[in-house]
CSV table of C-alpha atoms and ligand atoms in Angstrom, one decimal:
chain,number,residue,atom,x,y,z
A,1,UNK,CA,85.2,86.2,111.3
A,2,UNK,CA,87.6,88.5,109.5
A,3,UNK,CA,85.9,92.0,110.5
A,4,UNK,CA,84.6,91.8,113.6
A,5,UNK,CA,84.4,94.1,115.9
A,6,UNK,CA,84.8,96.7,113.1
A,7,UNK,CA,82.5,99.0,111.4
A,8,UNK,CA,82.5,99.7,107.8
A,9,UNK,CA,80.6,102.5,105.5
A,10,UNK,CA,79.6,101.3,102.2
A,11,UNK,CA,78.2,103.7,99.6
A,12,UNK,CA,76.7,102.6,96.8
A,13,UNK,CA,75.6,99.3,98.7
A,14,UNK,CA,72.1,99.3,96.9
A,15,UNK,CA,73.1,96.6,94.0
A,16,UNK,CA,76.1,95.4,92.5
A,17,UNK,CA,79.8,95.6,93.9
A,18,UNK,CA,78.6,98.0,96.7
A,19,UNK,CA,76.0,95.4,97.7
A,20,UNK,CA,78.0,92.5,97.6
A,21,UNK,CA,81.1,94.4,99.6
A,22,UNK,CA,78.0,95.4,102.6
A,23,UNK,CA,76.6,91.7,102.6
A,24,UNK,CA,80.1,90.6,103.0
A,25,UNK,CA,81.8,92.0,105.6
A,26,UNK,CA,78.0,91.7,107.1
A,27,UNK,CA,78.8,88.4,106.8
A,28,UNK,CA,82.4,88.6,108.5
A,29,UNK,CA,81.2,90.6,111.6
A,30,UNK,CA,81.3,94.1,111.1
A,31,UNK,CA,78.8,96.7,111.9
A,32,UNK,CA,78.1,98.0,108.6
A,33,UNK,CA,76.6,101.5,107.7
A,34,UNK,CA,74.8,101.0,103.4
A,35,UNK,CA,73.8,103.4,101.6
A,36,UNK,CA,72.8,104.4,98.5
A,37,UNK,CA,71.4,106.8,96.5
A,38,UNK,CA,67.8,104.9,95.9
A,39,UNK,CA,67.3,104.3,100.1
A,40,UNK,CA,64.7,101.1,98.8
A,41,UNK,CA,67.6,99.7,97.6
A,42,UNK,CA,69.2,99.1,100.8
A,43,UNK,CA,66.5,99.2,103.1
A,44,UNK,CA,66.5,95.4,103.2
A,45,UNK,CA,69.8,95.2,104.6
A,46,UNK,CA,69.0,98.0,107.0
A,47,UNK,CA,70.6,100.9,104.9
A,48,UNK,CA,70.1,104.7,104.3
A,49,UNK,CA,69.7,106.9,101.5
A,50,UNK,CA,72.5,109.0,100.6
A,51,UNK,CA,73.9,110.9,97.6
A,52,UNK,CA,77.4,111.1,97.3
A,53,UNK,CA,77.6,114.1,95.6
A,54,UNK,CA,76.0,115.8,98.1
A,55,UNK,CA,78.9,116.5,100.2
A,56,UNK,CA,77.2,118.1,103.3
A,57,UNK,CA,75.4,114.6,103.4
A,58,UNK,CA,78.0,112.2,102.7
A,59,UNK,CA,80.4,114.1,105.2
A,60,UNK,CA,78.0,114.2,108.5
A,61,UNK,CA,76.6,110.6,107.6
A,62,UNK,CA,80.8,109.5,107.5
A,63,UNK,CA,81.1,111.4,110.8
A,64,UNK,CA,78.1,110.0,112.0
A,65,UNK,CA,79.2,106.5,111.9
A,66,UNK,CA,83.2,106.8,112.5
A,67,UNK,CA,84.2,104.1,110.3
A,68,UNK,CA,86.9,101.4,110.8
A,69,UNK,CA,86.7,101.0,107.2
A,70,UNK,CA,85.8,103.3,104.5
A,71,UNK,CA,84.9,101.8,101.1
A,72,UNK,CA,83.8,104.5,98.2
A,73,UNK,CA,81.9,102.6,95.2
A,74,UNK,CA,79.5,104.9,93.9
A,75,UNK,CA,80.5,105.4,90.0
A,76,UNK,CA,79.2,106.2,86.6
A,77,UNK,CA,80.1,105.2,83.1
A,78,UNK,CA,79.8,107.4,80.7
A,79,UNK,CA,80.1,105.6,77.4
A,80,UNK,CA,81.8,108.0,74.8
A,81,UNK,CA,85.4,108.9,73.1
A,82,UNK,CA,86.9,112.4,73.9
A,83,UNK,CA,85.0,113.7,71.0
A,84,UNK,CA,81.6,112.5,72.4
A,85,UNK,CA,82.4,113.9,75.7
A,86,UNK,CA,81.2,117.1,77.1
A,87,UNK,CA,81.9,119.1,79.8
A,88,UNK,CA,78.7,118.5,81.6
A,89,UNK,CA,79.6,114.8,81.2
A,90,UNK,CA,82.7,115.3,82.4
A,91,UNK,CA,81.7,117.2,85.2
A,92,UNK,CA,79.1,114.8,86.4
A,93,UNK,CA,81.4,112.1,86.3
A,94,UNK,CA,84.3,113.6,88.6
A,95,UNK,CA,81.3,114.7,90.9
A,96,UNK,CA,80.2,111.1,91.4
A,97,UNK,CA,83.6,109.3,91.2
A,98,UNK,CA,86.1,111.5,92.0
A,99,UNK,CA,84.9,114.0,94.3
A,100,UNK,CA,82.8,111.9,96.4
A,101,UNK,CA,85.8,109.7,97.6
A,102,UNK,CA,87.8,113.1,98.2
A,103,UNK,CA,84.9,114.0,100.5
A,104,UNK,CA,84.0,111.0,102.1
A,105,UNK,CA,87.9,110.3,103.0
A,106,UNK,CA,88.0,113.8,104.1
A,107,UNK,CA,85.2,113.2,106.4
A,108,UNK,CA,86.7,109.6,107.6
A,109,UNK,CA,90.6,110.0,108.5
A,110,UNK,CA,89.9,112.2,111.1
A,111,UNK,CA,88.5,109.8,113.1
A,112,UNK,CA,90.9,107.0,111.9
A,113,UNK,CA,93.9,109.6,113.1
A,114,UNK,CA,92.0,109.8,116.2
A,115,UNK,CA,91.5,106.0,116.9
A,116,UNK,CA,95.0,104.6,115.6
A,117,UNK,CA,93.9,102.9,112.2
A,118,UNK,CA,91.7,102.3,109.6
A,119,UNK,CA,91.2,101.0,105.8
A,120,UNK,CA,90.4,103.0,102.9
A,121,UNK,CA,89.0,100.9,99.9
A,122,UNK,CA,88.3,102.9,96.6
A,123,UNK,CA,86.4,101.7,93.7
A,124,UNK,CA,88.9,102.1,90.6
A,125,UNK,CA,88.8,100.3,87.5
A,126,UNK,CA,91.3,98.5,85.5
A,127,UNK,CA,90.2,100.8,82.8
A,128,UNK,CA,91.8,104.0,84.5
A,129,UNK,CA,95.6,104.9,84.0
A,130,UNK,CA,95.8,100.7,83.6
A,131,UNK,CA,94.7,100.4,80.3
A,132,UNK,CA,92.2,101.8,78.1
A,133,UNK,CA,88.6,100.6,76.6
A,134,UNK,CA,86.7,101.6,73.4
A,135,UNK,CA,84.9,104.3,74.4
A,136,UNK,CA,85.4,105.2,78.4
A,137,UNK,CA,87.5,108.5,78.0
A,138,UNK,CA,85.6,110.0,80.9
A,139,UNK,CA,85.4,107.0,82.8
A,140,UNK,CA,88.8,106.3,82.7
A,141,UNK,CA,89.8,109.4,83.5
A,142,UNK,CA,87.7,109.8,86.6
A,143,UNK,CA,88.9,106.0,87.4
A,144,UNK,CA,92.9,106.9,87.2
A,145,UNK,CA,92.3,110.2,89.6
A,146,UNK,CA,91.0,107.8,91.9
A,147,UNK,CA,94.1,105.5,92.0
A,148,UNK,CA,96.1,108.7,91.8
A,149,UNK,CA,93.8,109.6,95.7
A,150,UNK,CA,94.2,106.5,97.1
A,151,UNK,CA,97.9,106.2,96.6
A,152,UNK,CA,98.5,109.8,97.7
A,153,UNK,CA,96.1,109.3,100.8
A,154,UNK,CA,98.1,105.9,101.6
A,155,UNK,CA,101.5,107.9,101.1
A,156,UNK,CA,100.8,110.5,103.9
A,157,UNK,CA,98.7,108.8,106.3
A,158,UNK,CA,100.9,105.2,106.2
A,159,UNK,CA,102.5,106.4,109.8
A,160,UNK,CA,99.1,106.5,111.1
A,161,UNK,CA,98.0,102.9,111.1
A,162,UNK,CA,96.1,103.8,107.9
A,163,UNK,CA,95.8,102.0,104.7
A,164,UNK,CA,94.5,103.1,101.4
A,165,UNK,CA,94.2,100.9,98.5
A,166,UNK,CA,91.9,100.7,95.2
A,167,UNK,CA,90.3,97.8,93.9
A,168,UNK,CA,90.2,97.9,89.8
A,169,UNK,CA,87.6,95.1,88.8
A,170,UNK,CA,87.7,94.2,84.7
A,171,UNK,CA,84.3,93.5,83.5
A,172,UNK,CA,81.7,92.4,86.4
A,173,UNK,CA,78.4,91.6,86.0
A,174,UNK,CA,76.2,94.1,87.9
A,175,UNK,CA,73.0,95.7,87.2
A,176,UNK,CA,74.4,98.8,85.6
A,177,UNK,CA,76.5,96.3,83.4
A,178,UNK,CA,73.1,95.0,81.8
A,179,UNK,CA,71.7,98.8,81.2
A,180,UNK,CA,75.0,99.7,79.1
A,181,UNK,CA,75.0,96.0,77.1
A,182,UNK,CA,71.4,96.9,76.2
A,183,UNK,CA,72.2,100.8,75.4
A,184,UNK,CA,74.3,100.0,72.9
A,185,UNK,CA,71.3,98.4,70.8
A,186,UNK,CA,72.7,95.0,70.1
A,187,UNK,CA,72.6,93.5,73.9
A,188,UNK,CA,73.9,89.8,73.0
A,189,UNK,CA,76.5,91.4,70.6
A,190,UNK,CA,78.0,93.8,72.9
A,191,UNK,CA,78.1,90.8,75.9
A,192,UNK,CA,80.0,88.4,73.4
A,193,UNK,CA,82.2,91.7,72.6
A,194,UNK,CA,83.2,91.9,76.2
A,195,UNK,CA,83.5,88.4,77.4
A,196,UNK,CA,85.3,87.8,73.7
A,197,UNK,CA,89.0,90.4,75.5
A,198,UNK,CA,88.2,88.1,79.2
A,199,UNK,CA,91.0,85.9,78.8
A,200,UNK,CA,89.2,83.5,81.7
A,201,UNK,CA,86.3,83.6,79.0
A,202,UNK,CA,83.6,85.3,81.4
A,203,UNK,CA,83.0,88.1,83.3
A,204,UNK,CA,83.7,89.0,87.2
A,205,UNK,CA,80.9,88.7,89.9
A,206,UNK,CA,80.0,91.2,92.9
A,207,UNK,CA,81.2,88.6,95.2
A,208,UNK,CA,84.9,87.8,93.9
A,209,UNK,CA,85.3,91.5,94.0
A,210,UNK,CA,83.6,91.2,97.0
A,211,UNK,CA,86.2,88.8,98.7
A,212,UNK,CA,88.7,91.2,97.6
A,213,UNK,CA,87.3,94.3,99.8
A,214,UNK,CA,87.2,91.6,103.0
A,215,UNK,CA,90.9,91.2,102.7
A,216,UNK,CA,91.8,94.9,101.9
A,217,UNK,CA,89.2,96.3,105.1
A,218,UNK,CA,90.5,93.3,107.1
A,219,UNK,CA,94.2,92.8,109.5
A,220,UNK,CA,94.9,90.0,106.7
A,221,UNK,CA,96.3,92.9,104.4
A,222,UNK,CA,98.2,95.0,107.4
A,223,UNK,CA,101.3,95.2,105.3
A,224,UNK,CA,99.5,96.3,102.1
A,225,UNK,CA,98.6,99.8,101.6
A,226,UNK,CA,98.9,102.5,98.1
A,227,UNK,CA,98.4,99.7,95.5
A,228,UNK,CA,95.6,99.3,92.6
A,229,UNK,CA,94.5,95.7,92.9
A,230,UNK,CA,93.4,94.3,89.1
A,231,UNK,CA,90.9,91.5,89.8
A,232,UNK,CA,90.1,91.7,85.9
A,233,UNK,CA,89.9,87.6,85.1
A,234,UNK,CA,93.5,88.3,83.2
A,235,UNK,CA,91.9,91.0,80.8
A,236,UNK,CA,95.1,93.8,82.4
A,237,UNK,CA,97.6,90.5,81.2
A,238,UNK,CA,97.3,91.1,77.6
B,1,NAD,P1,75.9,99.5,89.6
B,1,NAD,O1,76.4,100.5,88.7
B,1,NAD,O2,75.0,98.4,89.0
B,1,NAD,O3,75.1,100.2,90.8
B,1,NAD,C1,75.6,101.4,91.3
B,1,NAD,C2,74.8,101.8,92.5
B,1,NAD,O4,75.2,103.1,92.8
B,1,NAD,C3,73.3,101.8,92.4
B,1,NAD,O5,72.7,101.1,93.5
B,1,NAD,C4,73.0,103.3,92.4
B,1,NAD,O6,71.7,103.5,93.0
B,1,NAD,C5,74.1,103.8,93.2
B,1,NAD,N1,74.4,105.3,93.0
B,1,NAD,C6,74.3,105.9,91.8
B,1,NAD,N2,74.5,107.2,92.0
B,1,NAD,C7,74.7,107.4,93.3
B,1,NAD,C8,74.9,108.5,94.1
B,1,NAD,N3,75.0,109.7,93.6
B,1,NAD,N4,75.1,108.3,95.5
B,1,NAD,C9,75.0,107.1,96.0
B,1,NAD,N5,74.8,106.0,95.3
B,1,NAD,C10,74.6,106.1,94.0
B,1,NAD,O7,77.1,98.8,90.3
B,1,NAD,P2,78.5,98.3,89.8
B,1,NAD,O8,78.5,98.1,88.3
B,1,NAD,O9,78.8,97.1,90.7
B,1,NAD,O10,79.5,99.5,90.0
B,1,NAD,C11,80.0,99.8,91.3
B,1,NAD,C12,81.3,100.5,91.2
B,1,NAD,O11,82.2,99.5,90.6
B,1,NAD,C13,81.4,101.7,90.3
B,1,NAD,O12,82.3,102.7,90.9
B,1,NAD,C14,81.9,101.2,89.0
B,1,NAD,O13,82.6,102.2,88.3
B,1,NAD,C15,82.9,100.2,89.5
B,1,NAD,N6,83.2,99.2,88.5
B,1,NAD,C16,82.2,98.4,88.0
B,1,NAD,C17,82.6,97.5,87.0
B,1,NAD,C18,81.5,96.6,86.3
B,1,NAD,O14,81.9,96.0,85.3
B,1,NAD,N7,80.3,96.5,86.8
B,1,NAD,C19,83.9,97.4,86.6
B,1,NAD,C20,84.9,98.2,87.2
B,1,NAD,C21,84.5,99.1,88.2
């Protein structure tokens, strides 16, 4: 097993990405500290409630568990051009996926520093600073700040035995996924829409991103650190 003797935090592990990362490396051996916002969610898998955005929280429950490996997941889309976009939106948004990695890393390398090591992963998207899609101005601006974190974070703290790296799925099918097909009014239209720019014909799952996070938290990707990793089904290859 890949991770064990390790322990990982995992927000956002109540469905999804987040889920799939906690029952992975689970599943690889480490000790692994979920949470999420909606505490039923992850009460199966022996989990905690916690909001991200609240940063006294999120930074004693970091502390609390003195992670080997740090993965931030929690994220919002807000659907929208720059014309549909208000501040409030915007504000939200770089609360819940911007600021709450800032904390949460804040509260984490400490303790890395102290102990020798450790492995960021950050929750990106390929639509960030990567490439754009209809409609996401907030998202993707929130998305590219946090590749723009994790590459800074990996720049000054690649001495210390820590690694930082971003994961930037395409299109994966997760809960939230099925909410914003069936927002948009036509749900079988706007799924045919986004599996019509997957080159591979389909959309990601929560494991193969999943698999990803293993090997980024894990001593196979010791030489890897400051890099946005597309796992996108060739959507990023034009
Ligand atoms: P999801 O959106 O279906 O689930 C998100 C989870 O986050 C839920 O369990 C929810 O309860 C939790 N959450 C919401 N607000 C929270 C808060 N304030 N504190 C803690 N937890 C909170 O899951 P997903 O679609 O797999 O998305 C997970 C991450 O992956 C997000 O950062 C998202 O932007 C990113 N991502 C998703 C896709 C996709 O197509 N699904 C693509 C690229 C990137």
């Amino acid at each position: 097993m890949r991770l064990t003797g390790k322990k990982a935090f995992v927000t956002a592990a109540g469905q999804g990405i987040g889920r799939a990362i906690a029952l992975a490396y689970a599943r690889e051996g480490a000790a692994v500290t979920a949470t999420d916002v909606d505490g039923a969610k992850v009460a199966d898998i022996g989990g905690t409630a916690l909001d991200v955005t609240d940063k006294a929280a999120l930074q004693s429950a970091v502390r609390a568990a003195a992670p080997d490996i740090l993965v931030n997941c929690a994220g919002v889309v807000h659907a929208g051009s720059v014309l549909e976009a208000t501040d409030d939106d915007l504000d939200f948004a770089f609360a819940l996926n911007v600021r709450a990695q800032f904390h949460s890393m804040q509260a984490a390398l400490p303790g890395m520093v102290e102990r020798g090591g450790g492995a960021i992963v950050n929750i990106a998207s390929v639509c960030s600073s990567l490439l754009s899609a209809p409609n996401r101005f907030v998202y993707g601006t929130t998305k590219a700040s946090v590749i723009a974190m994790t590459k800074s974070v990996a720049k000054d703290f690649v001495t210390q035995g820590i690694r930082a790296n971003a994961i930037c799925p395409g299109t994966v099918d997760s809960p939230s996924l099925h909410e914003r097909l069936r927002a948009t009014g036509d749900y079988d239209a706007a799924l045919s829409a986004f599996i019509a720019r997957q080159p591979m014909g389909r959309i990601g799952t929560p494991e193969e991103i999943a698999a990803l996070a293993v090997y980024l938290g894990s001593e196979e990707s010791g030489f890897t650190t400051g890099q946005a990793h597309i796992i996108d089904g060739g959507w990023a290859n034009g």
